[in-house]
Amino acid sequence: MQPDPDIQTVSKGYNCKLCDVKIPNEASLEAHMKGKKHQHLCRLRTKRKAQEENSVYVSGFKPDTSTSKLAEYFQQFGPVSEVIMDKERSLYAIVEFAESVSTEAALTQLQHRLDGLKLRVKPRERKEFKLASKGKHDRTKPHISLEKLNHELCLTSSVNEQMQKMVEIFQLSENDSKARELLVQLLQEVFIEFLPGCQIVPFGSSVNTFGSHSCDLDLVLDLENTKAFQNRTRKSEETAENQSEDGQSEDSILSDIDLATASPAELLELLAAILRKCTPGVHKVQTVSSARLPVVKFSHRQLNLQGDITINNRLAVRNTRFLQLCSGLDSRVRPLVYTVRFWAKQKQIAGNPSGGGPLLNNYALTLLVLFYLQTVSPPVLPSVEQLKNMACEEEECVLDGWDCTFPSQPISVPPSKNTDDLCTLLFGFFTYFSKFDFPGSVVSLRAGRVLPITDFLSRDDELSDTAESSDTTRQNPTIRPKLGPVNILDPFELHHNVAGNLTERTHKNLRREFCEAEKYCRSLQYQHKSSKGKSWGLVKLLAPHTEGPSGSHDAIEKVPEITVPFRADILSPSFRTELSSAGEAFRVLWFKKVCSTLEVVFNDILKCAPSEHVEISQDQTSAKEDTKDEEVNNNQSLDISCHQPIAHSGIKRPLAMEEGPSSSSSPQGKRMRLEPSADYPEVAHWNWTQIHPVWAGRRKIRRVLLKTSDETSKPEGGCSSIESRVTQYIIENDSNPKEKVQFRVDAAVRGSDECTKAVLTFKATDDPAGHFQDFFHFLDSFLPKMVETLLAKSE
Ligand code: ATP
Ligand code: MG
């Protein structure tokens, strides 16, 4: 056999460098070389090599230059097969030609100009083809295997000990901390050369006492002193007619940039250049200007650390100090936070492994734990407002207009009277949040309690005094937090929802995991060590999330039930304002709007025929009776014809006013529901008939109709007029109407001790041909989206 450069002879056989595998003997080597993997990698390598040879690296174009514009320019050298742009920053592009002669032609041309700018065109960097590194020191991998962790946990004798063990295992080791300190020192030394007076300050998990082996190094570059320095130097230069006193300004990088007016993107590029060119060991430097706080990311080779640098982010340094303080206030805080962080990582509900993402980040998750410790009785931690009052004058601190005052030392805060052990507190944490109305509440660590969502619903120009805004030190009252399925206010930057990145789906997962954890913590398996050597306590709680439905979800999904979640962020401004003055009764008002919207969907969009009148019953008892008895009882229910949507009569005025003196047998009961303490669910039901298969083939028909309409393309349920036309089309083309489907819909509103939502239960009442299943399947995805679309428009 010809010697192959990929094959290395080693002491016990061979090593294939391309596939990174060991092969014991010659027979297996031959099989390996003919095998699929080796062949595939050989082909891939050839392809990559050809791509590299046919490509050039281009930079220097305007940031808004499109790939097609570049392609058009380079066509003059030969056919262009692909242009790949650096998405994040639009700073460079790889232009791939179909033939290598075109590459040569492009490279030999002395000057390239596009849109008045000189382009830099270079040969594409040749990289050695390698399999992805197996990462011997990969920090994203746990430094302890789950098996080993479980073993360690089982050796302890109680959940309390297990939680202490979590800290012991995961906390930053002395070496970890030392490596971080060294990197901070190195960066400080390098940056100060270019930016006199600047300061590199670590924040986040490296210093907040909740760090773990794998955590990144968050850094702030504080340029306040440098700005002052630049100002002084410029003034003295002006007076001394460009004769610099100390020589620093002349050759300093500061002569190229005005720190007071530079944009964040310009500053980041400057930092990135210093990191790339002048900082030993630093590589993989990347600027992310699109983040909420623009950031430069980098890695350090020898110290094996990843870091982030933001500029002038003093609030982050301060909130890190706050986490440190909380950690020092009570010895139970750290074991709880470590355990919850690991649990959330295992269940894939927190951590956002690659930076931005729809999961909770560790900061937001930590705030949830601290909030729980503020609300437990008696509290383990004081509210931020209480902490502020415990601080002395020198500790007063206002950053960017936000009051960030709290004591610098735990000694200023009286110890907690709470004596619960860790096992109880962890159980309590899961119980508290498994019953928490995330979409209908706002978590405020500042107040140390839940604030009603209605305080945050009014339009910015119609602000009333909220718990936050009545605070005398409250600033910026005109900016509202971005509401979402989960609302956690930052303790200092009060208009910032630190969980504003969560989606409906991640919220649902979060809630499901809280419920599962709560259920498990109720079991003896959690609370007592197994005498038979079985896993117990934290072990099962910390088991990784597995894909696919677990038994209990399966059961839930089989119930013909559809939920419409309360989403404050999609409601029309006028409806939000209306809800904001309703107090706790906002749920009832919202539910009525949902009911009127449902009527529009069934009646007008899906053209179902009403079989009966709709009811909104008085309370749970009468609702249950209604379910048993299909007869409409006008004396006990608010009776609205299906042709007269509830919105006309039910939303504008409170329910109690509409009933009229004779319509209710218990008017008091109805009025109660509109008062703040009331949380009785309202219920409604309808009976509908459908004789056409309005659920079948909608996607295709929608596509065809969209082609002939002015409407822009919308997803299913995203536009009422298109959906009505789709239904109409199906009806008109249904020459042979099938047997009808009759079904009943029961709707109820939930909330306050669970997420605010409308729950719709479906039941086929007459379905001889068995079509209901298909219809329901369609409604399951269509209905929530359609209702949301209509709610967003509704006045
Ligand atoms: P890890 O890096 O291990 O995931 P961490 O404790 O560093 O955990 P991050 O989520 O990385 O937590 O946040 C680091 C710091 O960045 C926080 O301490 C906080 O100061 C700031 N921060 C992060 N997210 C937010 C946010 N949504 N709002 C305000 N500040 C935030
Ligand atoms: Mg971090």
PDB file of N, CA and C in Angstrom, residues 33 84 100 125 209 214 301 336 338 392 408 412 420 430 460 468 502 561 573 599 610 647 677 715 720 723 760 781-782:
ATOM      1  N   MET A  33      -9.799   2.696   5.759  1.00  0.00           N
ATOM      2  CA  MET A  33      -9.576   3.616   4.640  1.00  0.00           C
ATOM      3  C   MET A  33     -10.701   3.545   3.606  1.00  0.00           C
ATOM      4  N   ILE A  84     -19.898  35.022   1.203  1.00  0.00           N
ATOM      5  CA  ILE A  84     -20.266  34.821   2.618  1.00  0.00           C
ATOM      6  C   ILE A  84     -19.814  36.038   3.396  1.00  0.00           C
ATOM      7  N   SER A 100     -10.565  28.825 -10.366  1.00  0.00           N
ATOM      8  CA  SER A 100      -9.425  29.436  -9.685  1.00  0.00           C
ATOM      9  C   SER A 100      -8.775  30.554 -10.512  1.00  0.00           C
ATOM     10  N   GLU A 125      -7.179  32.925   3.755  1.00  0.00           N
ATOM     11  CA  GLU A 125      -6.266  32.208   4.647  1.00  0.00           C
ATOM     12  C   GLU A 125      -6.472  30.698   4.493  1.00  0.00           C
ATOM     13  N   THR A 209     -19.561  35.374  44.081  1.00  0.00           N
ATOM     14  CA  THR A 209     -19.573  34.231  45.020  1.00  0.00           C
ATOM     15  C   THR A 209     -20.435  33.057  44.529  1.00  0.00           C
ATOM     16  N   SER A 214     -16.721  26.567  35.115  1.00  0.00           N
ATOM     17  CA  SER A 214     -16.918  26.812  33.684  1.00  0.00           C
ATOM     18  C   SER A 214     -17.337  28.255  33.375  1.00  0.00           C
ATOM     19  N   ARG A 301      -5.643  31.777  25.617  1.00  0.00           N
ATOM     20  CA  ARG A 301      -5.182  30.420  25.328  1.00  0.00           C
ATOM     21  C   ARG A 301      -4.611  29.718  26.553  1.00  0.00           C
ATOM     22  N   LEU A 336     -28.197  27.361  48.184  1.00  0.00           N
ATOM     23  CA  LEU A 336     -29.460  27.396  47.418  1.00  0.00           C
ATOM     24  C   LEU A 336     -29.197  27.825  45.976  1.00  0.00           C
ATOM     25  N   TYR A 338     -26.381  27.753  44.211  1.00  0.00           N
ATOM     26  CA  TYR A 338     -25.616  26.737  43.456  1.00  0.00           C
ATOM     27  C   TYR A 338     -26.536  25.589  43.034  1.00  0.00           C
ATOM     28  N   CYS A 392     -25.487  53.721  55.342  1.00  0.00           N
ATOM     29  CA  CYS A 392     -25.147  55.030  55.899  1.00  0.00           C
ATOM     30  C   CYS A 392     -24.891  56.017  54.761  1.00  0.00           C
ATOM     31  N   SER A 408     -22.449  48.345  52.542  1.00  0.00           N
ATOM     32  CA  SER A 408     -21.335  47.647  51.896  1.00  0.00           C
ATOM     33  C   SER A 408     -20.986  46.366  52.652  1.00  0.00           C
ATOM     34  N   SER A 412     -24.081  45.419  58.743  1.00  0.00           N
ATOM     35  CA  SER A 412     -25.083  46.480  58.923  1.00  0.00           C
ATOM     36  C   SER A 412     -26.515  45.945  58.887  1.00  0.00           C
ATOM     37  N   ASP A 420     -35.537  27.972  58.831  1.00  0.00           N
ATOM     38  CA  ASP A 420     -35.740  26.821  57.926  1.00  0.00           C
ATOM     39  C   ASP A 420     -34.405  26.253  57.460  1.00  0.00           C
ATOM     40  N   PHE A 430     -39.384  25.759  45.009  1.00  0.00           N
ATOM     41  CA  PHE A 430     -40.101  25.125  43.900  1.00  0.00           C
ATOM     42  C   PHE A 430     -41.616  25.272  44.070  1.00  0.00           C
ATOM     43  N   ASP A 460     -47.382  55.042  28.492  1.00  0.00           N
ATOM     44  CA  ASP A 460     -46.354  55.863  29.129  1.00  0.00           C
ATOM     45  C   ASP A 460     -46.831  57.274  29.452  1.00  0.00           C
ATOM     46  N   GLU A 468     -43.495  51.327  42.390  1.00  0.00           N
ATOM     47  CA  GLU A 468     -42.142  51.737  42.068  1.00  0.00           C
ATOM     48  C   GLU A 468     -42.059  53.251  41.944  1.00  0.00           C
ATOM     49  N   LEU A 502     -37.326  35.883  27.524  1.00  0.00           N
ATOM     50  CA  LEU A 502     -38.000  34.574  27.521  1.00  0.00           C
ATOM     51  C   LEU A 502     -39.157  34.539  26.533  1.00  0.00           C
ATOM     52  N   GLU A 561     -58.017  20.224  25.248  1.00  0.00           N
ATOM     53  CA  GLU A 561     -57.974  21.509  25.930  1.00  0.00           C
ATOM     54  C   GLU A 561     -56.990  22.415  25.193  1.00  0.00           C
ATOM     55  N   PRO A 573     -52.628  49.265  22.928  1.00  0.00           N
ATOM     56  CA  PRO A 573     -52.378  50.236  24.004  1.00  0.00           C
ATOM     57  C   PRO A 573     -53.653  50.641  24.732  1.00  0.00           C
ATOM     58  N   GLU A 599     -65.599  34.291  19.744  1.00  0.00           N
ATOM     59  CA  GLU A 599     -66.823  34.314  18.932  1.00  0.00           C
ATOM     60  C   GLU A 599     -66.524  34.749  17.512  1.00  0.00           C
ATOM     61  N   PRO A 610     -73.791  28.928  15.204  1.00  0.00           N
ATOM     62  CA  PRO A 610     -74.096  28.770  16.633  1.00  0.00           C
ATOM     63  C   PRO A 610     -75.290  27.854  16.819  1.00  0.00           C
ATOM     64  N   ALA A 647     -68.029  41.493  23.387  1.00  0.00           N
ATOM     65  CA  ALA A 647     -67.281  42.746  23.490  1.00  0.00           C
ATOM     66  C   ALA A 647     -68.197  43.958  23.548  1.00  0.00           C
ATOM     67  N   SER A 677     -59.692  41.601  45.639  1.00  0.00           N
ATOM     68  CA  SER A 677     -59.370  40.339  46.292  1.00  0.00           C
ATOM     69  C   SER A 677     -60.002  39.138  45.581  1.00  0.00           C
ATOM     70  N   PRO A 715     -48.143  34.238   8.892  1.00  0.00           N
ATOM     71  CA  PRO A 715     -48.262  32.827   9.266  1.00  0.00           C
ATOM     72  C   PRO A 715     -49.723  32.478   9.541  1.00  0.00           C
ATOM     73  N   SER A 720     -56.834  38.003   9.958  1.00  0.00           N
ATOM     74  CA  SER A 720     -58.213  37.518   9.982  1.00  0.00           C
ATOM     75  C   SER A 720     -58.844  37.522   8.591  1.00  0.00           C
ATOM     76  N   GLU A 723     -57.716  34.493   6.620  1.00  0.00           N
ATOM     77  CA  GLU A 723     -58.266  33.248   7.170  1.00  0.00           C
ATOM     78  C   GLU A 723     -59.757  33.123   6.825  1.00  0.00           C
ATOM     79  N   LEU A 760     -59.700  26.529  27.394  1.00  0.00           N
ATOM     80  CA  LEU A 760     -60.862  26.146  26.585  1.00  0.00           C
ATOM     81  C   LEU A 760     -60.923  24.622  26.513  1.00  0.00           C
ATOM     82  N   SER A 781     -53.445  24.571  17.100  1.00  0.00           N
ATOM     83  CA  SER A 781     -52.381  25.530  16.751  1.00  0.00           C
ATOM     84  C   SER A 781     -52.981  26.840  16.240  1.00  0.00           C
ATOM     85  N   PHE A 782     -54.132  26.754  15.594  1.00  0.00           N
ATOM     86  CA  PHE A 782     -54.705  27.935  14.949  1.00  0.00           C
ATOM     87  C   PHE A 782     -55.304  28.929  15.956  1.00  0.00           C
TER      88      PHE A 782
END
